[in-house]
Coordinates of C-alpha atoms and ligand atoms in Angstrom, one line a residue:
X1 CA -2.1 -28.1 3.4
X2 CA -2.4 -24.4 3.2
X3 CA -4.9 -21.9 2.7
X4 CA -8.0 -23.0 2.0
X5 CA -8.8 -22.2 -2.6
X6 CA -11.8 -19.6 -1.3
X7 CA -9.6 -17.8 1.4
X8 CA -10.7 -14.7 1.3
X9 CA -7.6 -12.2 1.3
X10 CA -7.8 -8.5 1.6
X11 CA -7.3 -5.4 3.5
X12 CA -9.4 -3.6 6.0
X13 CA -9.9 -0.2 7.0
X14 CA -12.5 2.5 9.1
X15 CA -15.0 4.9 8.3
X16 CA -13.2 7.8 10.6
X17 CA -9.7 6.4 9.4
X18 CA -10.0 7.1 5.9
X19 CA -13.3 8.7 4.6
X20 CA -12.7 12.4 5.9
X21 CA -16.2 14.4 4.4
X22 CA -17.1 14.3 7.7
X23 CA -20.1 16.2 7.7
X24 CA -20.7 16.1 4.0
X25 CA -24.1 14.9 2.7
X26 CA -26.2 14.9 5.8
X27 CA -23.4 12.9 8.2
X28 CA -23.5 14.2 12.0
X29 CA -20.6 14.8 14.3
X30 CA -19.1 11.3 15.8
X31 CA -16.6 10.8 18.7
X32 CA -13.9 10.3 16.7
X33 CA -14.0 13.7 14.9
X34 CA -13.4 15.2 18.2
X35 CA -10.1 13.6 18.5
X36 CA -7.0 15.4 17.8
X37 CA -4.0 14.4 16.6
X38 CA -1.0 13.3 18.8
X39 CA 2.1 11.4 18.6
X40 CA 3.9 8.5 19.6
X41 CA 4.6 10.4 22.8
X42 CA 1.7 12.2 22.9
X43 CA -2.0 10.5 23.3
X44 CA -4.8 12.3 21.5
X45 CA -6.8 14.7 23.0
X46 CA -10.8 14.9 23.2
X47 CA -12.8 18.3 23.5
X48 CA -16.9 18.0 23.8
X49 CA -16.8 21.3 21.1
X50 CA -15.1 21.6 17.8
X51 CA -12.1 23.7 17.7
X52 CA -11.6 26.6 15.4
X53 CA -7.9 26.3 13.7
X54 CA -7.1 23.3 15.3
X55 CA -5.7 19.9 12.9
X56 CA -8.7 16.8 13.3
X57 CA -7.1 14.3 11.1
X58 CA -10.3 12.4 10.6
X59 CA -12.0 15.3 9.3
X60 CA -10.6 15.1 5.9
X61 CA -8.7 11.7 6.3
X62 CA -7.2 10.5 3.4
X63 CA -10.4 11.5 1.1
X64 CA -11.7 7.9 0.8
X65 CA -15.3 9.3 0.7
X66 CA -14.2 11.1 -3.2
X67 CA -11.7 8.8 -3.9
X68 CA -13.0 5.4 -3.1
X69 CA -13.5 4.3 -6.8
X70 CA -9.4 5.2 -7.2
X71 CA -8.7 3.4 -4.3
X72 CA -11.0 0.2 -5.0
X73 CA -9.1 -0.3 -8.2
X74 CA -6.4 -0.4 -6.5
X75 CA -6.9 -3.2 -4.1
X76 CA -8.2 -4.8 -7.2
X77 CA -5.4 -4.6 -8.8
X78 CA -3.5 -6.9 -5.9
X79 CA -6.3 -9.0 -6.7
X80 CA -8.2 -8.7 -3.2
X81 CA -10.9 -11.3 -2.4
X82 CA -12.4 -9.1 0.3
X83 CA -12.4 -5.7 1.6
X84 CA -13.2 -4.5 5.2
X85 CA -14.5 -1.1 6.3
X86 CA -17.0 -0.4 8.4
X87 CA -20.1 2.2 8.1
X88 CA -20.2 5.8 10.1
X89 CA -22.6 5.2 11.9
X90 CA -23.3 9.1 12.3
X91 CA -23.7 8.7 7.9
X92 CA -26.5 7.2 8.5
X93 CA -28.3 9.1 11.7
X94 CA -26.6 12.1 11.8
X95 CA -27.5 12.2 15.7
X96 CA -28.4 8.7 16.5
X97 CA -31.7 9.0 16.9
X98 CA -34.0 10.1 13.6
X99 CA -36.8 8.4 12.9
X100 CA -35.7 8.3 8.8
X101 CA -32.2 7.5 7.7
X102 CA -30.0 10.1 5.7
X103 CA -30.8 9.0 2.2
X104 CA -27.3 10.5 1.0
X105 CA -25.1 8.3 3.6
X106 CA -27.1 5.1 2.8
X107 CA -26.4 6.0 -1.0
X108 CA -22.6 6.5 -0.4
X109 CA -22.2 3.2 0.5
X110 CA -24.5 1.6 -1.8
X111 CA -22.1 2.7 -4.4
X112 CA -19.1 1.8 -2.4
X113 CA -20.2 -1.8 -2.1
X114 CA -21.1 -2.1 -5.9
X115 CA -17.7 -1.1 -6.8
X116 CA -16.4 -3.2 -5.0
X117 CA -18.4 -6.5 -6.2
X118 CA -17.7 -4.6 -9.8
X119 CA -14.4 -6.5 -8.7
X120 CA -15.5 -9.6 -7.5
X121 CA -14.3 -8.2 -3.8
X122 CA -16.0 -9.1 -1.1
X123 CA -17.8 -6.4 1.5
X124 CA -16.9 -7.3 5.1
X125 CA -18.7 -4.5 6.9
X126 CA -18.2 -3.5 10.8
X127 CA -21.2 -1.4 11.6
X128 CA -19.7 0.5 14.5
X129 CA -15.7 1.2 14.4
X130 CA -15.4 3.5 16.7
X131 CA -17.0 6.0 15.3
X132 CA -19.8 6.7 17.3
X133 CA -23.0 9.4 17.1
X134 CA -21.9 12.5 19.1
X135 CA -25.4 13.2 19.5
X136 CA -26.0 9.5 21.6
X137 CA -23.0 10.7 23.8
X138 CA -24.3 13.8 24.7
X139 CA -28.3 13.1 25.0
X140 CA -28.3 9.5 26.0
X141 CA -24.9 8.8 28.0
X142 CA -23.5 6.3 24.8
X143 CA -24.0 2.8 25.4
X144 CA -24.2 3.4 29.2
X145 CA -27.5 3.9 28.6
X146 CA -30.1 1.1 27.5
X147 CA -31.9 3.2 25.0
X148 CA -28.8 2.9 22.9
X149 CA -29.2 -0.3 22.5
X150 CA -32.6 -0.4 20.3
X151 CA -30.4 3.2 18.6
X152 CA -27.9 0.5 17.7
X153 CA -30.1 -2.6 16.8
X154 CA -32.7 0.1 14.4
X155 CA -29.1 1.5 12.8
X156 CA -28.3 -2.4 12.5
X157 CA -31.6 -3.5 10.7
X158 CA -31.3 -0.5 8.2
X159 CA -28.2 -1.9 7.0
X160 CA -29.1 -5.5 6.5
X161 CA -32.1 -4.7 4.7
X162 CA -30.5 -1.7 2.2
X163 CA -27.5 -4.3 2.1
X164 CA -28.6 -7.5 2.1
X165 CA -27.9 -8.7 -1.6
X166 CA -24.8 -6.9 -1.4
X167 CA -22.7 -7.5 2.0
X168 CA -22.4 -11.0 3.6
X169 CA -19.7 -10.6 6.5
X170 CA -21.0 -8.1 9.1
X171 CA -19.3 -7.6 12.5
X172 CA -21.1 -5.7 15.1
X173 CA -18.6 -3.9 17.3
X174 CA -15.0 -3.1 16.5
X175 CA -12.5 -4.1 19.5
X176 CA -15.2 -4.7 22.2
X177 CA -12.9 -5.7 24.7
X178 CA -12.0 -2.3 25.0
X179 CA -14.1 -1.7 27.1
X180 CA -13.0 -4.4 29.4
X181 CA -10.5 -1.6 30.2
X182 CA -10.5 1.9 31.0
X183 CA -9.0 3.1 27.6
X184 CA -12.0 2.1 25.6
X185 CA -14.4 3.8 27.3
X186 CA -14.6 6.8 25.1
X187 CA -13.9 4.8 21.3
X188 CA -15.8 2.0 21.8
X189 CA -18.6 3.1 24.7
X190 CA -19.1 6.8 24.0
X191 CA -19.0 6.8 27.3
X192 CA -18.1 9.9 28.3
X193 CA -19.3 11.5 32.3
X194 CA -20.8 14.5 32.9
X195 CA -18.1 16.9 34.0
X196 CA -16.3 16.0 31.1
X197 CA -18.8 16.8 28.6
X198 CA -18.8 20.2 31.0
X199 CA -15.3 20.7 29.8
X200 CA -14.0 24.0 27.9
X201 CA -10.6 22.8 26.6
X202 CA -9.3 19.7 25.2
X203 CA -8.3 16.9 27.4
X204 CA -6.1 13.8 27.3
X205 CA -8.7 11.0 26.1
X206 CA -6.8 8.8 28.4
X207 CA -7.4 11.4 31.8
X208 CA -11.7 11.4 30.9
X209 CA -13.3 10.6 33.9
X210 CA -13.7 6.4 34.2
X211 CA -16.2 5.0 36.3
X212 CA -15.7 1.2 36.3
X213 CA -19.8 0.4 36.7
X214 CA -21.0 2.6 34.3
X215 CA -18.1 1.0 32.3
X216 CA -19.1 -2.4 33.0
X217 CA -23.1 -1.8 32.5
X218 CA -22.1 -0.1 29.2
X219 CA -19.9 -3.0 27.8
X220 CA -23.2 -5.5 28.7
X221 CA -25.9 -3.4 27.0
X222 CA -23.4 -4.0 24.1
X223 CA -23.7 -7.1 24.1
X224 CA -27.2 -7.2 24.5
X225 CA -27.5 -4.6 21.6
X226 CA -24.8 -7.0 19.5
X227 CA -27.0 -10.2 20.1
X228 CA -30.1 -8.4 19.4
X229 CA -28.5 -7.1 15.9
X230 CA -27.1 -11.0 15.2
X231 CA -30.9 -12.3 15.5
X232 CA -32.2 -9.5 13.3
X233 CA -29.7 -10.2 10.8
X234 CA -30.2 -14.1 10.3
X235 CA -34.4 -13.0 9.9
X236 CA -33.3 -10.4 7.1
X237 CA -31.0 -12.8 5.2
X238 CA -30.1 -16.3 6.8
X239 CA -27.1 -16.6 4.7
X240 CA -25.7 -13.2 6.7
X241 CA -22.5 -13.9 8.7
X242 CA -22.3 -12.0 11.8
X243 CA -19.2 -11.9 13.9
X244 CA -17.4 -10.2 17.2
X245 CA -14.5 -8.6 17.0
X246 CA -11.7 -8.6 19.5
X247 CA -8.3 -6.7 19.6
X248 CA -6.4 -10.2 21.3
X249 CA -3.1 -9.4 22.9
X250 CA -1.2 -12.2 24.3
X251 CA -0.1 -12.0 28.0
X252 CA 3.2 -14.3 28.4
X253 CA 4.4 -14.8 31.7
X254 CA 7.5 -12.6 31.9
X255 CA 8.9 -15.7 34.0
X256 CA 7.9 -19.1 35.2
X257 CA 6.8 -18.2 38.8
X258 CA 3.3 -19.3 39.1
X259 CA 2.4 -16.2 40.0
X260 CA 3.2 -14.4 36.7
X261 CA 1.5 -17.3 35.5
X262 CA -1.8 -16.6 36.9
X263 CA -1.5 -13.0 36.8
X264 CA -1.3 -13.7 32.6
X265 CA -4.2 -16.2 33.3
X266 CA -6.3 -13.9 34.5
X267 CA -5.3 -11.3 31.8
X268 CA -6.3 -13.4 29.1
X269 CA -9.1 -14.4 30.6
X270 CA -10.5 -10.7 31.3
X271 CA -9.5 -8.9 28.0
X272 CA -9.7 -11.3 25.4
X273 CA -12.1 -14.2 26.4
X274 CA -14.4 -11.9 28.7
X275 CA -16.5 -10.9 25.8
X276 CA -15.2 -13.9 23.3
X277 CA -17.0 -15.9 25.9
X278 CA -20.3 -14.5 26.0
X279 CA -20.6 -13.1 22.1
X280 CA -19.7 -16.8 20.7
X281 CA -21.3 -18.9 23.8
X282 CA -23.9 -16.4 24.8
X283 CA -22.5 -17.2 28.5
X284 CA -20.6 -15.3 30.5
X285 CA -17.7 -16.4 31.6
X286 CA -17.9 -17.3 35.7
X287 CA -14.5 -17.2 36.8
X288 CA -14.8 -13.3 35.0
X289 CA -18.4 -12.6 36.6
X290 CA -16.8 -13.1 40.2
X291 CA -13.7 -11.1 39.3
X292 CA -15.5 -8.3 38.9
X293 CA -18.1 -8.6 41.7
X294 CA -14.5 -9.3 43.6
X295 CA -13.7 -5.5 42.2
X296 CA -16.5 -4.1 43.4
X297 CA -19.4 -4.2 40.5
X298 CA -22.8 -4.5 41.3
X299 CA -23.9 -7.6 38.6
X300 CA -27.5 -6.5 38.8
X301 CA -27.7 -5.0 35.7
X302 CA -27.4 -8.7 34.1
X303 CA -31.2 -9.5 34.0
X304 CA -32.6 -13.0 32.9
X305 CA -34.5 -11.2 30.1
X306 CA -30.9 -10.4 28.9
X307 CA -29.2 -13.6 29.3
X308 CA -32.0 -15.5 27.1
X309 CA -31.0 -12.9 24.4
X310 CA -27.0 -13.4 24.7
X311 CA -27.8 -16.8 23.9
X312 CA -30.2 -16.5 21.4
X313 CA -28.0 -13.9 19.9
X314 CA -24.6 -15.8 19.0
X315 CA -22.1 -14.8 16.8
X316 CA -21.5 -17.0 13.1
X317 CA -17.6 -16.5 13.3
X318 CA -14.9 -15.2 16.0
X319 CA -13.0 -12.0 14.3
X320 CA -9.9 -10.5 15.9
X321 CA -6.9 -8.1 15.3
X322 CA -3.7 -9.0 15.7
X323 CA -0.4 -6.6 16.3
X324 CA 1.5 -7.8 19.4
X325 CA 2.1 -9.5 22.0
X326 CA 2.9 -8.3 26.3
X327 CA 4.4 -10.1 29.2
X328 CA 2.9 -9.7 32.2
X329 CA 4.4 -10.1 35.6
X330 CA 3.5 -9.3 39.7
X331 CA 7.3 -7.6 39.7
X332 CA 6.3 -4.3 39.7
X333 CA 10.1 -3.5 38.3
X334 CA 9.6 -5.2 35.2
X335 CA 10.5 -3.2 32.4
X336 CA 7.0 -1.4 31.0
X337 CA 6.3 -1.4 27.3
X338 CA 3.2 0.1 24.9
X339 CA 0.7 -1.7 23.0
X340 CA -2.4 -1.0 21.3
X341 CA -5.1 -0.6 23.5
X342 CA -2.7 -2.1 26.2
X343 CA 0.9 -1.9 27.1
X344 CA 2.6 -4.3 29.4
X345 CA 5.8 -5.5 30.5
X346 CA 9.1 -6.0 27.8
X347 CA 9.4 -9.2 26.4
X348 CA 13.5 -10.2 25.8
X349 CA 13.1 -12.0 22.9
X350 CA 10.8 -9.5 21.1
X351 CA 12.2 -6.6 18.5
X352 CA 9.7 -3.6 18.6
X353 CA 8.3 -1.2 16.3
X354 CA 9.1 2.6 16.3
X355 CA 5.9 3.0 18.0
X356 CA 7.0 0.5 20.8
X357 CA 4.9 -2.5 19.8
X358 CA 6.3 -5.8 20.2
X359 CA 6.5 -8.0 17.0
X360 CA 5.6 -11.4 17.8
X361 CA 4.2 -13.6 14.8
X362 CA 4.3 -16.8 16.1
X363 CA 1.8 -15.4 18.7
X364 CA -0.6 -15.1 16.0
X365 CA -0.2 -19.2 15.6
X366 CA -0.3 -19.0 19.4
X367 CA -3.4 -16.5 18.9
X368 CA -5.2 -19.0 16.0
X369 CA -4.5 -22.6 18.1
X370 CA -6.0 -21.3 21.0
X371 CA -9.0 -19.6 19.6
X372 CA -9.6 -23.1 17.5
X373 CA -9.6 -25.1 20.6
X374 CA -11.6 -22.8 23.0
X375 CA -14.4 -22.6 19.9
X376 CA -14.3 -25.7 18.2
X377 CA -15.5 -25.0 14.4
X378 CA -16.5 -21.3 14.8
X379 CA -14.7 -19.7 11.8
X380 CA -12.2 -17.2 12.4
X381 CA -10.9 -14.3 10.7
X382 CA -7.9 -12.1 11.2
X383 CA -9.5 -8.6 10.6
X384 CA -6.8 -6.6 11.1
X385 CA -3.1 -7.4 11.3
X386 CA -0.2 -4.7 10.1
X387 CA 2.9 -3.0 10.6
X388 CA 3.1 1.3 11.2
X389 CA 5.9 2.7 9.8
X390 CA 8.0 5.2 8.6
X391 CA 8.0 5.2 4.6
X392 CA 10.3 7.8 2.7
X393 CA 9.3 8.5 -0.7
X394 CA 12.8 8.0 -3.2
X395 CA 13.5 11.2 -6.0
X396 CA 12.2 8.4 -8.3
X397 CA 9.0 8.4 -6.4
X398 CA 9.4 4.6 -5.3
X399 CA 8.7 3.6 -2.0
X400 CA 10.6 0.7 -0.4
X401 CA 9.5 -1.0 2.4
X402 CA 11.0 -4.4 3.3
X403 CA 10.1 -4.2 7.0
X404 CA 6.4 -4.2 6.4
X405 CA 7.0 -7.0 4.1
X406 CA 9.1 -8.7 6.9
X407 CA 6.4 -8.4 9.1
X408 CA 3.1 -9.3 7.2
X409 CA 5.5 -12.5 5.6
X410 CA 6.1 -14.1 8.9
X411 CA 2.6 -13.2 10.4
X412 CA 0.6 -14.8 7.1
X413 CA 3.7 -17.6 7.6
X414 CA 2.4 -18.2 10.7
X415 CA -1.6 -18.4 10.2
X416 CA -0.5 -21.4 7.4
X417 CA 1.0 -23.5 10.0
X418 CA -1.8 -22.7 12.0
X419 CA -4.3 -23.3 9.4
X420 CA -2.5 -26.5 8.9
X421 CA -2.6 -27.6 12.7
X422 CA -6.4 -27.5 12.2
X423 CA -7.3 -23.4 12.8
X424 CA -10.8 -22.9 10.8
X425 CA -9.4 -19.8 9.4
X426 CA -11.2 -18.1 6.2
X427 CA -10.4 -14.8 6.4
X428 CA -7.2 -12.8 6.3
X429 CA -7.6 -8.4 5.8
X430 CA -4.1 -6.4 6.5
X431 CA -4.7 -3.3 8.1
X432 CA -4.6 -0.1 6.4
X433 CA -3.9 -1.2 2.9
X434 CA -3.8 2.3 2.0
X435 CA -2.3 4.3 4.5
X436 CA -4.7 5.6 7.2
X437 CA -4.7 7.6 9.7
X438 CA -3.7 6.2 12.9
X439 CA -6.6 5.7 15.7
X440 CA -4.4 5.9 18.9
X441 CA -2.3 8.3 17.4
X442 CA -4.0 10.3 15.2
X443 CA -1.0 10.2 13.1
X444 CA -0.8 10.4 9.0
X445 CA 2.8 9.8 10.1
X446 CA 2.7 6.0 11.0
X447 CA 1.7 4.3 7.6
X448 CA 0.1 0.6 7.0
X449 CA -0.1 0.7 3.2
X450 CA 0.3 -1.1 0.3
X451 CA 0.0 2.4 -1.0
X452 CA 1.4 5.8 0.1
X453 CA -1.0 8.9 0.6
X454 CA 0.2 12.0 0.4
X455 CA -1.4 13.6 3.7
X456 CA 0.6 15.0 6.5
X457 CA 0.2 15.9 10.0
X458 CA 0.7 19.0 9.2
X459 CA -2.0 19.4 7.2
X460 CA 0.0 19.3 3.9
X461 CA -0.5 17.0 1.1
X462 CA -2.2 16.3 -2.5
X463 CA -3.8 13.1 -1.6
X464 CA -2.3 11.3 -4.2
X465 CA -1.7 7.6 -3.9
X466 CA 1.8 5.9 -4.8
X467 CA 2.4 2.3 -4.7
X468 CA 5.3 0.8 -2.5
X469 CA 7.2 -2.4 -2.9
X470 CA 5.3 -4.0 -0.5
X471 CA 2.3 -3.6 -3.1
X472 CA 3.6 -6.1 -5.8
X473 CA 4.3 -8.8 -3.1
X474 CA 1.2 -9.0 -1.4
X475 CA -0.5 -9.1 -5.3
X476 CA 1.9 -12.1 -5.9
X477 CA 0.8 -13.4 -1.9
X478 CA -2.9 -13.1 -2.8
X479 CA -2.1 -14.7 -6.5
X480 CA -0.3 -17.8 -4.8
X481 CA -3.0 -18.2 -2.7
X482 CA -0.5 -17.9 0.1
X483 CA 2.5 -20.0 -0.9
X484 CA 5.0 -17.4 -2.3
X485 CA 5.9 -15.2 0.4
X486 CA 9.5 -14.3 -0.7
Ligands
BGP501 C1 -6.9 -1.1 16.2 C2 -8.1 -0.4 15.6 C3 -7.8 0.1 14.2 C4 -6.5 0.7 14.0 C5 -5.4 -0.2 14.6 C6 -4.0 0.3 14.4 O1 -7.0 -1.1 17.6 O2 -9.2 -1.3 15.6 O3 -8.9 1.0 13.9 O4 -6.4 1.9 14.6 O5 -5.6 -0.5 15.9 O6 -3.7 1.1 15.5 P1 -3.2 2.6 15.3 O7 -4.1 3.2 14.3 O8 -3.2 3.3 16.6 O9 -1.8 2.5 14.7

């Protein structure tokens, strides 16, 4: 019972969250670095030029790109099994579209992932975290356009081949249910339309311009480009496992009328297992085609040409994050909460966090039971699971942070009974082990970490790392194997 003796435990992390150097060596602009910083009040906004004296959080981020030897031996010192980050895409072509890779991006992390096995931890790499090449958006429409998708699959095979003795886990596509809804068009598409990119000041990333089709094509030719990278990968190195990864929110019912019951039906159904469905079965899912042709979509854009690739093209293992939980309900007075990615209606038996996300860990076991039953024996991981906060830094300089503790205690307490009601899982990386700056937010202000950085949202700040309480117990966590949580 419990945790598998190989689980691999660790922390996860992305490019644009943490590396900063963002045009250092060779790298090109990517969408995130035209993202500034908001608040919990205050989305981020998007400008197609770089402003002068304006704050970009992921320009400098918390320095990972100089500091990542400090901050390796760190996580090694908790005794991590794994570590998670992903590559920037724009490190490796600047604009998306060189013939030649920049030799001084694939070196970076070369060197990251040897310090990292210098610890025995294990790479688990995403290759596009929502961090996309500015120059795709601008010349070639992002992944609304089908030449993307051979930009995507070339970036892919330069990885697996420079990488191939050194990383193992590889997901293709950080949170691609996003696009499943209109807030992920711009992160995870790049799709961005043409009077935006005509804009002259910055913009709410949630008011760009969303065209549902282009939306919907966009999402597929993902998929096509993810399947495409999975059968690459398995001819480069056969031992390679290749996963999805989804952001899964569960939809409760707000009540027991049948209708709240199918409205969280359908829910499910359309953001988490729209694109579970076809990246682990290489099918899409029916009931989902007709929804959308329902809405409106013209379907032609799914040829048979692609549809023998989706199935040829499966994933190895089903990866997700996991923060929250939403009700959902047809009462259009039902009390409205936030989420990441997705809000939804207030659950009454939920506390929340001070960014308004419901705290729900037995909907990870939810989460992990239904995953193990809709793909029988397709390994899962939890890729990201965490808990933004407010940390204040003591005159001693210690750092205590119980409520994180609390949180990660009874959402790892949760994946053992899951685990132990038959979930396949192998894989457990916290989010933001060191803090990180937040993607919806763009704030240094909510921290993940096992470790405090000294960055502000201000702009303020000596980078300097500080371990928290919360540090020692997940190194006594990781040393148990799982069993001590106190
Ligand atoms: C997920 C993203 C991560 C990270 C996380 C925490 O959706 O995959 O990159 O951002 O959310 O959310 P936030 O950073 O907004 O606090």
């Amino acid at each position: 019972m419990g945790f598998s003796k190989n689980f691999l435990w660790g922390g996860a992390t992305a490019a644009n969250q943490c590396e900063g150097a963002y045009l250092e060596d060779g790298k090109g602009l990517s969408t995130a670095d035209l993202l500034l910083g908001g608040d919990v009040k205050t989305p981020r906004t998007f400008c197609p030029e770089i402003m002068e004296g304006r704050f970009y959080p992921s320009h400098m981020g918390t320095d990972f790109y100089h500091r990542y030897k400090e901050d390796i031996a760190l996580l090694a010192e908790m005794g991590f099994k794994c570590f998670r980050t992903s590559i920037n895409w724009a490190r490796i072509y600047p604009n998306g579209d060189e013939e030649e890779p920049n030799e001084l991006g694939l070196k970076f992390y070369d060197d990251l992932f040897d310090e990292c096995h210098k610890y025995g931890i294990e790479p688990i790499v995403t290759l596009c975290h929502y961090e996309i090449p500015w120059g795709i958006v601008k010349k070639y429409g992002g992944f609304y356009s089908r030449e993307t998708i051979d930009l995507f699959v070339k970036y892919a095979v330069t990885c697996f081949k420079r990488y191939k003795n050194k990383v193992k886990y590889w997901l293709t596509f950080n949170e691609i249910n996003g696009g499943t809804i209109d807030k992920g068009r711009y992160n995870g598409l790049g799709l961005v339309e043409p009077e935006d990119l005509a804009r002259k000041e910055p913009v709410s990333k949630f008011d760009l311009i969303d065209n549902p089709q282009h939306r919907f094509e966009a999402l597929h030719n993902e998929f096509v480009a993810s399947a495409k990278a999975v059968i690459e990968a398995h001819k480069i190195n056969p031992d390679f496992m290749v996963g999805n990864m989804i952001c899964h929110i569960n939809w409760y019912p707000l009540t027991c009328s049948p209708l709240d019951e199918l409205a969280a039906q359908e829910k499910d159904m359309m953001f988490n297992d729209f694109c579970g469905d076809v990246m682990v079965n290489g099918v899409y899912n029916t009931v989902g085609l007709k929804k959308l042709e329902n809405d409106g979509i013209d379907l032609s854009f799914i040829t048979e040409e692609d549809k023998e690739i989706l199935k040829a093209g499966k994933v190895d293992m089903y990866t997700f994050s996991y923060y929250m939980s939403n009700c959902i309900s047809v009462d259009p007075n039902a009390k409205a909460i936030d989420g990441n990615l997705s809000g939804g209606m207030k659950n009454p038996y939920l506390e929340v966090s001070d960014w308004g996300w419901q705290i729900d860990p037995k909907g990870l076991k939810w989460t992990l039971l239904k995953l193990a039953s809709r793909y029988p024996g397709v390994p899962l991981m939890v890729v990201e699971n965490g808990f933004g906060a407010v940390d204040k830094v003591e005159e001693d300089g210690s750092i205590h942070d119980p409520y994180r503790i609390e949180y990660l205690r009874k959402h790892i307490q949760a994946m053992k009974e899951a685990v132990d009601a038959g979930a396949p899982l192998i894989a457990y990386t916290m989010w933001g082990p060191i803090d990180i700056v937040s993607m919806g937010t763009g704030e240094f202000y909510k921290r993940y970490g096992f470790v405090y950085v000294d960055r502000h949202d201000d702009g303020t700040g000596d980078f300097s790392r500080k371990k928290k309480d919360s540090f020692y117990w997940y190194k006594k966590v990781i040393e148990t194997n799982g069993e001590d949580l106190d």
